[in-house]
JSON list of C-alpha atoms in Angstrom, two decimals:
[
{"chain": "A", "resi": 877, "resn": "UNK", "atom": "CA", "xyz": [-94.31, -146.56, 41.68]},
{"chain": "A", "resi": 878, "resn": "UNK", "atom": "CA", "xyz": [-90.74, -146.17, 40.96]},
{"chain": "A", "resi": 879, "resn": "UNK", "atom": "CA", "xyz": [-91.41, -147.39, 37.08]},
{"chain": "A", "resi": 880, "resn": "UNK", "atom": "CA", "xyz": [-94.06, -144.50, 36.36]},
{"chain": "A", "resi": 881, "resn": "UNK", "atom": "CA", "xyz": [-90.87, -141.94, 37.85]},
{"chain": "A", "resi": 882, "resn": "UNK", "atom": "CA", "xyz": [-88.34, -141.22, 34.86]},
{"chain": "A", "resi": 883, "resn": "UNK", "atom": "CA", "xyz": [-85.05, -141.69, 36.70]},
{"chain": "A", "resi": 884, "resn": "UNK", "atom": "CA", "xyz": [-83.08, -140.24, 34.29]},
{"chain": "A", "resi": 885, "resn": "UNK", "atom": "CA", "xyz": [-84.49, -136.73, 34.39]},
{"chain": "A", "resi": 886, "resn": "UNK", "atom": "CA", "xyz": [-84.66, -137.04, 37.89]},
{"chain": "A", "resi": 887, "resn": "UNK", "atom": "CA", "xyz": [-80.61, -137.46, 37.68]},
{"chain": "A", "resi": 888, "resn": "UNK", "atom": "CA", "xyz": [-80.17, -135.24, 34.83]},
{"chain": "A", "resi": 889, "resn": "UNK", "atom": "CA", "xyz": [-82.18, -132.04, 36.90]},
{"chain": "A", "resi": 890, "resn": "UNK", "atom": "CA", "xyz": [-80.81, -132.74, 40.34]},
{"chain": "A", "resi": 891, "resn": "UNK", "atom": "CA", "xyz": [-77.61, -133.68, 39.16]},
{"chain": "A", "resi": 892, "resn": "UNK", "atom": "CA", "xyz": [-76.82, -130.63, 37.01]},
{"chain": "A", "resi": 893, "resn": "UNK", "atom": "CA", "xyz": [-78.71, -128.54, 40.09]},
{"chain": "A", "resi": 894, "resn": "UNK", "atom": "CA", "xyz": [-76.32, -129.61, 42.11]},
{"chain": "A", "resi": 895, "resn": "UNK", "atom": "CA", "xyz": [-72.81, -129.00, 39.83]},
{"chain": "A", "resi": 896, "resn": "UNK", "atom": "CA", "xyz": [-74.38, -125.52, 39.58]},
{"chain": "A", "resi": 897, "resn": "UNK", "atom": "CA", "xyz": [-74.59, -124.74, 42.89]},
{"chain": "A", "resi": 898, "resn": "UNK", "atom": "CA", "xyz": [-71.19, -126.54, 43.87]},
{"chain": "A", "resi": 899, "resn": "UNK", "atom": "CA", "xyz": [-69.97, -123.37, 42.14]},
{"chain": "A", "resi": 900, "resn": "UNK", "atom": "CA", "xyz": [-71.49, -121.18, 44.12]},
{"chain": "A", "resi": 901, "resn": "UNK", "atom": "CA", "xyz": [-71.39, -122.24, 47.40]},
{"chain": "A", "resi": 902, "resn": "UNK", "atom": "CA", "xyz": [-68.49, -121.68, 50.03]},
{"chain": "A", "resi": 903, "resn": "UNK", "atom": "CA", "xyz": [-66.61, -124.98, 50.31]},
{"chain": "A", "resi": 904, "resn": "UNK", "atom": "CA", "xyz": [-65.20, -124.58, 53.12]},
{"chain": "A", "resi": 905, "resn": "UNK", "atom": "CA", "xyz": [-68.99, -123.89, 54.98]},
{"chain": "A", "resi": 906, "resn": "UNK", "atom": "CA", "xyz": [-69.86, -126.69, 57.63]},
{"chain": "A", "resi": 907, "resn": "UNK", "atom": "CA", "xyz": [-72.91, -128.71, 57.12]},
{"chain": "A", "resi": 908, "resn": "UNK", "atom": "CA", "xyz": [-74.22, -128.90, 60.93]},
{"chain": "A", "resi": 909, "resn": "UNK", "atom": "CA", "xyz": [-76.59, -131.59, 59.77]},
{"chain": "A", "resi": 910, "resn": "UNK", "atom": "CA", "xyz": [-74.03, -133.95, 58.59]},
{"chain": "A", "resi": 911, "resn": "UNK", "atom": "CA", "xyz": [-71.52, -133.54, 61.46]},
{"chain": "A", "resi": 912, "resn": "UNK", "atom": "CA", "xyz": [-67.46, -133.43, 60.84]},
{"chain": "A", "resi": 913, "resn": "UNK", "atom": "CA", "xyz": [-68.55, -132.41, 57.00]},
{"chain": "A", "resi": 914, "resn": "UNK", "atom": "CA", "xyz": [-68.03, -129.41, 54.81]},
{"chain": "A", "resi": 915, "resn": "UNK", "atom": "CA", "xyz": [-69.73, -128.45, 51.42]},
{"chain": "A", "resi": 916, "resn": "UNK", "atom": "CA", "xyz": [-66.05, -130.09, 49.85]},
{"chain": "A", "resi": 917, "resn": "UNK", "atom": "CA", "xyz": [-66.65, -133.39, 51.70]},
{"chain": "A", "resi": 918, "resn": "UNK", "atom": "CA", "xyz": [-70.45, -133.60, 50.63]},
{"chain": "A", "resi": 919, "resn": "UNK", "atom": "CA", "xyz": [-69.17, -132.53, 47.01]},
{"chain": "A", "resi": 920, "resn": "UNK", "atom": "CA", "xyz": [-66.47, -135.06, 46.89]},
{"chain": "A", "resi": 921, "resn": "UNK", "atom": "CA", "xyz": [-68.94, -137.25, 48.50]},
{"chain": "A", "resi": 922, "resn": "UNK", "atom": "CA", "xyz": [-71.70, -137.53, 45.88]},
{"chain": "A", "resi": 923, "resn": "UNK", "atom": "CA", "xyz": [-68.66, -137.03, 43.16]},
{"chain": "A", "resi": 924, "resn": "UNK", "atom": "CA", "xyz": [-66.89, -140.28, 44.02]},
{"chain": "A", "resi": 925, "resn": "UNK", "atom": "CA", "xyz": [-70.40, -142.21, 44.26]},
{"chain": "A", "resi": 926, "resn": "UNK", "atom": "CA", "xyz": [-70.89, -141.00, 40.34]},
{"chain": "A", "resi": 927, "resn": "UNK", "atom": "CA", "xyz": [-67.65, -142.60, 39.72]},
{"chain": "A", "resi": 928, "resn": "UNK", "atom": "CA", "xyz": [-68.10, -145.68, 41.40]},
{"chain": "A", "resi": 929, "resn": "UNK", "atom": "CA", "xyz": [-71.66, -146.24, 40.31]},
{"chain": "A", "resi": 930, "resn": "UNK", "atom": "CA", "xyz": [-71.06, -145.11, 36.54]},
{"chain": "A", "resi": 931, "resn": "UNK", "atom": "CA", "xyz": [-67.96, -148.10, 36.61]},
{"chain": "A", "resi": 932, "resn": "UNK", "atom": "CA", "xyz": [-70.39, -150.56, 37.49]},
{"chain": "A", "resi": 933, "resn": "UNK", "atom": "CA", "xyz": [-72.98, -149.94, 35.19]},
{"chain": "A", "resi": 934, "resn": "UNK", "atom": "CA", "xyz": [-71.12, -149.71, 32.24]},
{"chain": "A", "resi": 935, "resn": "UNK", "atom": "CA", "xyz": [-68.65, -152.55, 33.27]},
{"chain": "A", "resi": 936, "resn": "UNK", "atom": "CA", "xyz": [-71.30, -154.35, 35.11]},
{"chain": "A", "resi": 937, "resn": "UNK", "atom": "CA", "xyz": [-68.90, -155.51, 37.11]},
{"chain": "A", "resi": 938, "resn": "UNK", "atom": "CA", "xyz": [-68.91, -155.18, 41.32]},
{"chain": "A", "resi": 939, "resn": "UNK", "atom": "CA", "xyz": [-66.22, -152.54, 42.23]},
{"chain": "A", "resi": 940, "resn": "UNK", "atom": "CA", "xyz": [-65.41, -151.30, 45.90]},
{"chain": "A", "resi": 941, "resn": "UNK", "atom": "CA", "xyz": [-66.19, -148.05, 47.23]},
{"chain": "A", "resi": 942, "resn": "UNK", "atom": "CA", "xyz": [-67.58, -145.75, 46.82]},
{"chain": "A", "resi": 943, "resn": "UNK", "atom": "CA", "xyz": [-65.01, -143.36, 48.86]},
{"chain": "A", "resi": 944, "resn": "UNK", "atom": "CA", "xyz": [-64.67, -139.50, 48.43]},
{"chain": "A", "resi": 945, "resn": "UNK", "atom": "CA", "xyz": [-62.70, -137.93, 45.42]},
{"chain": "A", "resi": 946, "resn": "UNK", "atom": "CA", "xyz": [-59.47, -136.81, 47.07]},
{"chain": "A", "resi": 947, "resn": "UNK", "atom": "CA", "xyz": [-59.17, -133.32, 44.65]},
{"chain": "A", "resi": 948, "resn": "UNK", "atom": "CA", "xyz": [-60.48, -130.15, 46.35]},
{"chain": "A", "resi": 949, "resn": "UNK", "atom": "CA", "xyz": [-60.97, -126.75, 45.69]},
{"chain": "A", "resi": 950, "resn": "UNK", "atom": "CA", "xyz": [-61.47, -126.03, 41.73]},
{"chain": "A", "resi": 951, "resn": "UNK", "atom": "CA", "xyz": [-60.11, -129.20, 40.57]},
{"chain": "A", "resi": 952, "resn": "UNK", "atom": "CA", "xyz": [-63.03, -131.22, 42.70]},
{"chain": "A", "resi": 953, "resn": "UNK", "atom": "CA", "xyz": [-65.48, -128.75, 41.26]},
{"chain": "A", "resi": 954, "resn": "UNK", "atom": "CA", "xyz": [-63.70, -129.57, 37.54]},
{"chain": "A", "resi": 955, "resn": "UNK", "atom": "CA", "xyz": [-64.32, -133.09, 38.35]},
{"chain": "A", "resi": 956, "resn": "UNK", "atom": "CA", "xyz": [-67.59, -133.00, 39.26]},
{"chain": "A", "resi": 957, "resn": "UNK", "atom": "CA", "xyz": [-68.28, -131.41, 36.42]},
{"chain": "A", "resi": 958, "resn": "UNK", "atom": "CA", "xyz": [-66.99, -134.55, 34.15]},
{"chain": "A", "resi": 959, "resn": "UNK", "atom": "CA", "xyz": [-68.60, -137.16, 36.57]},
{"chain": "A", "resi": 960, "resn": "UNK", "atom": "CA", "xyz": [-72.46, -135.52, 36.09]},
{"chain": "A", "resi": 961, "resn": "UNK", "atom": "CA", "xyz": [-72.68, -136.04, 31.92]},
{"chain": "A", "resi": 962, "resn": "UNK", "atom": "CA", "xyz": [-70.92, -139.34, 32.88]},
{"chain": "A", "resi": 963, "resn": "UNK", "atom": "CA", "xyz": [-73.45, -140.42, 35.20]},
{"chain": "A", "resi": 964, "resn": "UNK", "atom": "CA", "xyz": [-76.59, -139.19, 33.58]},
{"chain": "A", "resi": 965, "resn": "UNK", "atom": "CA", "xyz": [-75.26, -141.88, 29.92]},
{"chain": "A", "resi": 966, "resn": "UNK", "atom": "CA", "xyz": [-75.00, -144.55, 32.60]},
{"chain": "A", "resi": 967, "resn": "UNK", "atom": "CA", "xyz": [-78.51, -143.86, 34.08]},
{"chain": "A", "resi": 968, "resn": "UNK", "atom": "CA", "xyz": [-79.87, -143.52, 30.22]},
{"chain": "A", "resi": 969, "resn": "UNK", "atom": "CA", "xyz": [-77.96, -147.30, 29.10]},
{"chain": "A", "resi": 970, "resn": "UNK", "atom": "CA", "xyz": [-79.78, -148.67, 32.58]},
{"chain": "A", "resi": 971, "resn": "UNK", "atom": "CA", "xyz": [-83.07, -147.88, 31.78]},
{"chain": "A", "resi": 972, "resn": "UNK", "atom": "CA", "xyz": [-82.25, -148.73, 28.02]},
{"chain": "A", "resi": 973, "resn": "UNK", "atom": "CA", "xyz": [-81.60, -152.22, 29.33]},
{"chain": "A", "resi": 974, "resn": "UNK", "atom": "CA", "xyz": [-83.15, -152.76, 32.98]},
{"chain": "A", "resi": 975, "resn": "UNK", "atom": "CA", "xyz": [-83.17, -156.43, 33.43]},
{"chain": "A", "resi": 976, "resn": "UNK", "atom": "CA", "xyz": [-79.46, -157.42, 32.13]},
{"chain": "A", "resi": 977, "resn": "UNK", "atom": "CA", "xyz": [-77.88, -158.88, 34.96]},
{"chain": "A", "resi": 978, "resn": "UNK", "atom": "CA", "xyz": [-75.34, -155.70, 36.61]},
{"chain": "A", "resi": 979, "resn": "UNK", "atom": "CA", "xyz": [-74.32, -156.12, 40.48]},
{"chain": "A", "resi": 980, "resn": "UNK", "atom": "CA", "xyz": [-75.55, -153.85, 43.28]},
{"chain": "A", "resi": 981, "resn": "UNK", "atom": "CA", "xyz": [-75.19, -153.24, 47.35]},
{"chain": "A", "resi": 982, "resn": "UNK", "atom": "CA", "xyz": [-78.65, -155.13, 47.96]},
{"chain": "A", "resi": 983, "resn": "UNK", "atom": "CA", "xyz": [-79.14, -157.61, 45.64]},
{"chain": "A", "resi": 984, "resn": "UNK", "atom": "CA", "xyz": [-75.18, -158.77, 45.11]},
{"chain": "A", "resi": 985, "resn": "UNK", "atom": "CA", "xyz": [-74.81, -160.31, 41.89]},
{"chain": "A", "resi": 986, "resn": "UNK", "atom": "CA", "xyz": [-78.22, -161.39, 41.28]},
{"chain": "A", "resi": 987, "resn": "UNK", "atom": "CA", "xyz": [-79.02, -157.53, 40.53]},
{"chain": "A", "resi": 988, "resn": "UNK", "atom": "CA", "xyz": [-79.73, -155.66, 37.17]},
{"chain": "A", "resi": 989, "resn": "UNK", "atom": "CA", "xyz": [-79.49, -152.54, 35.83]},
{"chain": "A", "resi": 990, "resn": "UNK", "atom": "CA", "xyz": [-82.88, -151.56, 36.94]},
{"chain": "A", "resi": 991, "resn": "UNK", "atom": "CA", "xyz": [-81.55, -150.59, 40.70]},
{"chain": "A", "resi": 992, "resn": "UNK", "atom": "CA", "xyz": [-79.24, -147.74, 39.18]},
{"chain": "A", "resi": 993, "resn": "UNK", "atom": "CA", "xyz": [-81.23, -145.33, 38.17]},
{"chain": "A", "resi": 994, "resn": "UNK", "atom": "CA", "xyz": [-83.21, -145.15, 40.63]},
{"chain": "A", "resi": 995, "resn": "UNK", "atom": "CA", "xyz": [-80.82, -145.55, 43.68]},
{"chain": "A", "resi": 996, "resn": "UNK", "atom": "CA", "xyz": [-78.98, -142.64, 41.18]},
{"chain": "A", "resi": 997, "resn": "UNK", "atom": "CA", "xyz": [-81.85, -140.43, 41.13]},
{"chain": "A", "resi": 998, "resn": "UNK", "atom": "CA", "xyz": [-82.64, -140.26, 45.37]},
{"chain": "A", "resi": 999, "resn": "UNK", "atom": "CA", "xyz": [-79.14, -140.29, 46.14]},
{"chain": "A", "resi": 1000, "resn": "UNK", "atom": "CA", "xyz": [-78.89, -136.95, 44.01]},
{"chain": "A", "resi": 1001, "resn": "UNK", "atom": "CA", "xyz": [-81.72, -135.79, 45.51]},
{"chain": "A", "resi": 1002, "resn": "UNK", "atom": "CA", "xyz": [-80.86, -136.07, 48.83]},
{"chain": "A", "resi": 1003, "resn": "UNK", "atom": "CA", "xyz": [-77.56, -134.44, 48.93]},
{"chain": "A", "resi": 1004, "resn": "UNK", "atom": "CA", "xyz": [-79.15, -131.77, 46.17]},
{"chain": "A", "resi": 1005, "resn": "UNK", "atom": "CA", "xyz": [-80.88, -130.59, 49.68]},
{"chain": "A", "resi": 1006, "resn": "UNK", "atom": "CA", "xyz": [-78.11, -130.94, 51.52]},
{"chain": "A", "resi": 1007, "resn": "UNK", "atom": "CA", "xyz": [-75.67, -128.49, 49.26]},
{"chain": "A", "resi": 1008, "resn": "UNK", "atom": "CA", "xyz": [-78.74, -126.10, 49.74]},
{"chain": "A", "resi": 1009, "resn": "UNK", "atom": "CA", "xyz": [-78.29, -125.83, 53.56]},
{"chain": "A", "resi": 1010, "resn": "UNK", "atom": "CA", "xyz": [-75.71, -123.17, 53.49]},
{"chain": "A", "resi": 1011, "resn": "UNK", "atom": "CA", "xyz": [-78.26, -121.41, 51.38]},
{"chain": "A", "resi": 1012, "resn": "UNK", "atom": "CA", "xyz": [-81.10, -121.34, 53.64]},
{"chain": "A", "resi": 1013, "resn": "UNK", "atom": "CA", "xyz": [-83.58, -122.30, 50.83]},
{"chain": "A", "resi": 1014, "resn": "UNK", "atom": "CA", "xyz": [-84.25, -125.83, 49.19]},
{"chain": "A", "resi": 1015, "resn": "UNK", "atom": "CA", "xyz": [-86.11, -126.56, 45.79]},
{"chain": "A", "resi": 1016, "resn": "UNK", "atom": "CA", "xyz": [-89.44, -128.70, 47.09]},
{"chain": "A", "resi": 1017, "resn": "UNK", "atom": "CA", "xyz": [-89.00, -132.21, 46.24]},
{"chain": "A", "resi": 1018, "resn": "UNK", "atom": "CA", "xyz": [-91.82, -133.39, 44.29]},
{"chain": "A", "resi": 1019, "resn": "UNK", "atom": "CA", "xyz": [-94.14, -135.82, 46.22]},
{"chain": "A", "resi": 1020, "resn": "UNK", "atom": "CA", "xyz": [-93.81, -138.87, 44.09]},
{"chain": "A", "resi": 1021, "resn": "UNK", "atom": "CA", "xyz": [-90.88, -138.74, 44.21]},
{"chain": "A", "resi": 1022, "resn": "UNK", "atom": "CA", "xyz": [-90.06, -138.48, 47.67]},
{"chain": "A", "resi": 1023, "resn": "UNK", "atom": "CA", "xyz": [-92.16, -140.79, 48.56]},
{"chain": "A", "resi": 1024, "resn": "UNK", "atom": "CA", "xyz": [-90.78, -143.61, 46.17]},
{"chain": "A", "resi": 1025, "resn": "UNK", "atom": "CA", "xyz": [-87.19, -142.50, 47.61]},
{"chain": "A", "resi": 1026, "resn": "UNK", "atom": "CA", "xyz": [-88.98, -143.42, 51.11]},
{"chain": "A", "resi": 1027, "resn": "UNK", "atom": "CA", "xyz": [-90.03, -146.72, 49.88]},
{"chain": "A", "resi": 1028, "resn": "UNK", "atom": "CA", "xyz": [-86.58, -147.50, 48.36]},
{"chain": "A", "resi": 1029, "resn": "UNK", "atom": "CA", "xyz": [-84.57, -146.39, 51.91]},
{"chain": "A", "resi": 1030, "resn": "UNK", "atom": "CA", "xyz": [-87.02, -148.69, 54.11]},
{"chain": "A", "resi": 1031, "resn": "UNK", "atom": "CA", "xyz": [-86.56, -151.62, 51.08]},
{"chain": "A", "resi": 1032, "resn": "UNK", "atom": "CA", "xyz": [-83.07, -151.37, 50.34]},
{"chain": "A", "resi": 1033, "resn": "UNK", "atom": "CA", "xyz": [-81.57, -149.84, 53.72]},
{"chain": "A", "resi": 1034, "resn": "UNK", "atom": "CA", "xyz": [-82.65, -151.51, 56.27]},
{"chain": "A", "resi": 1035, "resn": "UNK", "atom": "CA", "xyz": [-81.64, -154.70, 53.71]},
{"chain": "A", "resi": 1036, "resn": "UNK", "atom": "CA", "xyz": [-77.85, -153.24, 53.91]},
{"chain": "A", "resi": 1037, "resn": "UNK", "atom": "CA", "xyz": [-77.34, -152.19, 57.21]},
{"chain": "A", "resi": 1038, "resn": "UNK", "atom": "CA", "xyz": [-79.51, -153.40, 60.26]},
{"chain": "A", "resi": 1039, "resn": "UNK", "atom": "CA", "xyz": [-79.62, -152.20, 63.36]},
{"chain": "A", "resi": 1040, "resn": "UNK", "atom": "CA", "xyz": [-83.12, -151.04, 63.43]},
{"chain": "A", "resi": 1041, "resn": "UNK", "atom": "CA", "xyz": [-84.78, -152.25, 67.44]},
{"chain": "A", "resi": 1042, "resn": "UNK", "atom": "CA", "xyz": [-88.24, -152.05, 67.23]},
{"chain": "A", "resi": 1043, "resn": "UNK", "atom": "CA", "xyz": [-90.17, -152.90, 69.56]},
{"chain": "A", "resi": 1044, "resn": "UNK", "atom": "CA", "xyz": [-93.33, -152.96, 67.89]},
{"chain": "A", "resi": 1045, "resn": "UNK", "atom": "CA", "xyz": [-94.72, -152.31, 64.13]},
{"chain": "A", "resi": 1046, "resn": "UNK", "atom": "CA", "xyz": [-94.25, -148.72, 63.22]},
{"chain": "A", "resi": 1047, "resn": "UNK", "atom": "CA", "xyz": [-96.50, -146.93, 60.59]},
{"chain": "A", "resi": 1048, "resn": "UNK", "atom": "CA", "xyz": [-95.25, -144.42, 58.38]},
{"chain": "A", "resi": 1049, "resn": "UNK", "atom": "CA", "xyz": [-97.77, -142.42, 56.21]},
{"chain": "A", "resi": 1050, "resn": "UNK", "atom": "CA", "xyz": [-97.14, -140.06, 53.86]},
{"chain": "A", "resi": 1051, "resn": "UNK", "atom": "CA", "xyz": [-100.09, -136.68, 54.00]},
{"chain": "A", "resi": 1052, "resn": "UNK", "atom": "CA", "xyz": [-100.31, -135.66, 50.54]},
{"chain": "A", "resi": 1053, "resn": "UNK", "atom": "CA", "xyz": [-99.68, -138.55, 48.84]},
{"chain": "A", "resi": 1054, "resn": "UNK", "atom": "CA", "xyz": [-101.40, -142.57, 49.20]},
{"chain": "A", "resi": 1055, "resn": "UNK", "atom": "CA", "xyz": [-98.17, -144.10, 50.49]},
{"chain": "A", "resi": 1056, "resn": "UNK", "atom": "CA", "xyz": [-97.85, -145.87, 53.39]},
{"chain": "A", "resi": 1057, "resn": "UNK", "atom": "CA", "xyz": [-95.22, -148.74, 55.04]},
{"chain": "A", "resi": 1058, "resn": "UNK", "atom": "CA", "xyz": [-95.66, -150.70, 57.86]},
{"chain": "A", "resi": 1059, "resn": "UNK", "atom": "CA", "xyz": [-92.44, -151.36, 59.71]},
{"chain": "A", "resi": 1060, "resn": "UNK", "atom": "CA", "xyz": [-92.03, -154.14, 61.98]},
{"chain": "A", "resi": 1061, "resn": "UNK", "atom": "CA", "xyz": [-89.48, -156.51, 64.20]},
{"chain": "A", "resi": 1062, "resn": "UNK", "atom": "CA", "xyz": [-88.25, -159.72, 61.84]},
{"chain": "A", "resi": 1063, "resn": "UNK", "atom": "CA", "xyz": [-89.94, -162.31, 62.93]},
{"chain": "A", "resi": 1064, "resn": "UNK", "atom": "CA", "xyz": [-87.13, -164.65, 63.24]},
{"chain": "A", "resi": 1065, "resn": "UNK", "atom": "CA", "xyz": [-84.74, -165.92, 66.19]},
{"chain": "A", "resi": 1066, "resn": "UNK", "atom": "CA", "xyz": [-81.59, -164.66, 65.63]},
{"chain": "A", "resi": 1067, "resn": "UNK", "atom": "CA", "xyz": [-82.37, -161.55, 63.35]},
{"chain": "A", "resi": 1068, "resn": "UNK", "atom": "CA", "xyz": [-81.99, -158.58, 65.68]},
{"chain": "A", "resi": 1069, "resn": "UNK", "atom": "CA", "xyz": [-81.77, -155.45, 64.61]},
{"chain": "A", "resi": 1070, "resn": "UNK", "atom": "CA", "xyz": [-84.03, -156.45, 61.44]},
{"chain": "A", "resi": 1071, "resn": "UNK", "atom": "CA", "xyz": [-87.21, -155.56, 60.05]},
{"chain": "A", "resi": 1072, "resn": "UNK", "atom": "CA", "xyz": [-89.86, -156.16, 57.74]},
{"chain": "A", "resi": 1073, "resn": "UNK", "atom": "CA", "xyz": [-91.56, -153.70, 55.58]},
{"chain": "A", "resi": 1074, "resn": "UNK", "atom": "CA", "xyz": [-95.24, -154.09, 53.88]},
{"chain": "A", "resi": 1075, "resn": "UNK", "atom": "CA", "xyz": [-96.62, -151.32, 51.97]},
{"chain": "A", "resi": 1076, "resn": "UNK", "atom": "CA", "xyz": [-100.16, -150.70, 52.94]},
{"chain": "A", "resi": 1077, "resn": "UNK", "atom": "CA", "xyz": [-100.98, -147.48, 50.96]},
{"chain": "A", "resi": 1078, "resn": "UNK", "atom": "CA", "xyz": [-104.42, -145.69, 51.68]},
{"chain": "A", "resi": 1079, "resn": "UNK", "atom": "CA", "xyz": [-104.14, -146.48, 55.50]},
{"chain": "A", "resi": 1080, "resn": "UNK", "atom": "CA", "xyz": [-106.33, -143.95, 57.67]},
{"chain": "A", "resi": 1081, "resn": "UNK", "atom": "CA", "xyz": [-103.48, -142.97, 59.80]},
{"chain": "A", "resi": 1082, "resn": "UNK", "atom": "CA", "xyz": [-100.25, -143.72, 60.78]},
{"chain": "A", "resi": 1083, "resn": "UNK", "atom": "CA", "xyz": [-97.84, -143.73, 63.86]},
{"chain": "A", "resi": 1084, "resn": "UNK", "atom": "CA", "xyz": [-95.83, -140.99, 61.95]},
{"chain": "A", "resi": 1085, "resn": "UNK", "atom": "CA", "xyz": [-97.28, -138.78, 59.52]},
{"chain": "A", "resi": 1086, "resn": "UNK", "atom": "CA", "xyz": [-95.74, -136.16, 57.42]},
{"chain": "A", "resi": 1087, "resn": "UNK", "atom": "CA", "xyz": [-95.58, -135.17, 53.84]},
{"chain": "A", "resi": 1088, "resn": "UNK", "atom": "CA", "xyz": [-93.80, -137.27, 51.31]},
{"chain": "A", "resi": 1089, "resn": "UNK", "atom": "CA", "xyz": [-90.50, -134.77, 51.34]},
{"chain": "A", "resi": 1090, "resn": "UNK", "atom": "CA", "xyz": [-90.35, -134.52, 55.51]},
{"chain": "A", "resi": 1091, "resn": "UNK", "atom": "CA", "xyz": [-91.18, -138.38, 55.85]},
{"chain": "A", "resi": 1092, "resn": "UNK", "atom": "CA", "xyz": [-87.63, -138.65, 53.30]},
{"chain": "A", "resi": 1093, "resn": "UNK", "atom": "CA", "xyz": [-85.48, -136.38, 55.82]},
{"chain": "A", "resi": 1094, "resn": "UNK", "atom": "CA", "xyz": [-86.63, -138.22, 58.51]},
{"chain": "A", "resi": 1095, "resn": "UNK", "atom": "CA", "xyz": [-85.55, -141.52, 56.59]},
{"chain": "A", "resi": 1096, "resn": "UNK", "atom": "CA", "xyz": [-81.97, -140.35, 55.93]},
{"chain": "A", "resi": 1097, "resn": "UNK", "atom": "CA", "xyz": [-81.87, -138.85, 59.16]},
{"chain": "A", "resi": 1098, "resn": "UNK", "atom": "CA", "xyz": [-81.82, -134.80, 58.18]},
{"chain": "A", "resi": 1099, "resn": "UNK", "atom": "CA", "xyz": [-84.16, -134.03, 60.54]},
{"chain": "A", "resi": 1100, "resn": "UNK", "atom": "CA", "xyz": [-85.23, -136.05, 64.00]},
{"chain": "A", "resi": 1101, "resn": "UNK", "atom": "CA", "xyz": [-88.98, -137.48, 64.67]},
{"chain": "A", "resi": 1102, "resn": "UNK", "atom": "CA", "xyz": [-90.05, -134.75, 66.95]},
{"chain": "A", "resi": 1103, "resn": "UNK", "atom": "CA", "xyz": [-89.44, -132.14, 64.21]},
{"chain": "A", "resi": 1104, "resn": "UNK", "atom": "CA", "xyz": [-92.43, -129.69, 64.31]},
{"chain": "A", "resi": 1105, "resn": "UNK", "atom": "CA", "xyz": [-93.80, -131.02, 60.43]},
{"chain": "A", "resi": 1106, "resn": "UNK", "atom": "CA", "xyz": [-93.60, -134.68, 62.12]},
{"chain": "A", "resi": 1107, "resn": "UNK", "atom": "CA", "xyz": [-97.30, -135.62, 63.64]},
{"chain": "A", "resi": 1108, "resn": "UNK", "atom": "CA", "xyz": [-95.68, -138.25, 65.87]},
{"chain": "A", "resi": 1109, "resn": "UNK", "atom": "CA", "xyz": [-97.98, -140.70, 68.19]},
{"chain": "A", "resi": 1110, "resn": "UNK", "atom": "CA", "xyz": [-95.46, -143.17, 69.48]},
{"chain": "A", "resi": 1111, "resn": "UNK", "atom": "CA", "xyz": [-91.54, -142.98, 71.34]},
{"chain": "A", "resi": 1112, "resn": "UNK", "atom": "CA", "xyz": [-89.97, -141.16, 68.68]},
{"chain": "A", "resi": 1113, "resn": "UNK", "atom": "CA", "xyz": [-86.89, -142.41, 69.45]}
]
């Protein structure tokens, strides 16, 4: 699914969303949904991660980080505003390009450029909502699109970090749109903490169902499995 999405307007919408509402917002407000952070850490935040990720496309070279941009007040705002055009060219020369060889978090140097864009575009999205907390509204997400961002968390994350016990397979499936995962223990000694993932869209039901956008805040952990728009049939821890 991610191939029929167009990445790039996904970056270049939620990314200049975003800049525009970095103005607006109070910096120093607290985001109680991302504990110890402000709207100036979230900023500098997504900020830095242009930076990094823009260096490695265009250098396609590996390159540590990303970390926060250490400028606050107007001058992170400023910067921001210099990182977005930035980041949008290096999402357009990806897709221009998608299977030259370019380094990434979960494919190491065996990657192309095709991972960019798209990691560019949910990664925008997500903290697009976030910078909207303060507000007490939030844009909807469009379903595809959430639910490709979905796909690419339980693909790429669970790839990059572990640490996810199941006891048993888990199925998540999406209301208003055919996706569907299955989740389940690895199957090999020694692999704790791992899973496996199958797509299995058009399943009946599922062992948590929600619509595309809720199913992604669950995912990235904006909102807990017992959350009234969860339908939730198993321990949701």
């Amino acid at each position: 699914m991610a191939d029929a999405l167009d990445m790039v307007n996904i970056v270049r919408t939620e990314a200049t969303r975003f800049a525009r509402l970095a103005r607006t917002v109070d910096l120093d407000a607290p985001l109680p949904h991302l504990p110890g952070w402000r709207v100036d850490d979230l900023i500098a935040h997504l900020a830095g991660d242009y930076r990094w990720a823009t260096s490695i496309i265009t250098t396609r070279r590996a390159a540590p980080g990303p970390g926060m941009l250490p400028e606050r007040g107007v001058a992170l705002l400023d910067a921001l505003d210099e990182l977005v055009p930035a980041m949008i060219a290096a999402v357009e020369l990806a897709v221009a390009d998608p299977d030259a060889t370019c380094p990434n978090f979960a494919e190491g140097a065996t990657g192309t450029l095709r991972f960019w864009p798209r990691r560019q575009a949910h990664e925008t999205t997500v903290h697009r909502w976030d910078l909207e907390v303060p507000t007490g509204r939030h844009a909807p997400i469009d379903p595809a699109v959430a639910a490709d961002n979905v796909d690419e968390a339980l693909h790429v994350y669970t790839r990059r970090y572990g640490g996810q016990v199941l006891a048993a397979p888990l199925v998540l499936r999406c209301t208003d749109r055919p996706e569907a995962w299955r989740v389940s223990p690895h199957p090999t000694a020694g692999a704790e903490g791992r899973v496996e993932v199958t797509r299995c869209a058009g399943v009946a039901t599922g062992d948590i169902e929600a619509t595309a956008e809720t199913l992604l805040l669950a995912v990235h952990h904006r909102i807990t499995a017992d959350h009234p728009d969860i339908r939730c049939t198993t321990d949701a821890a």
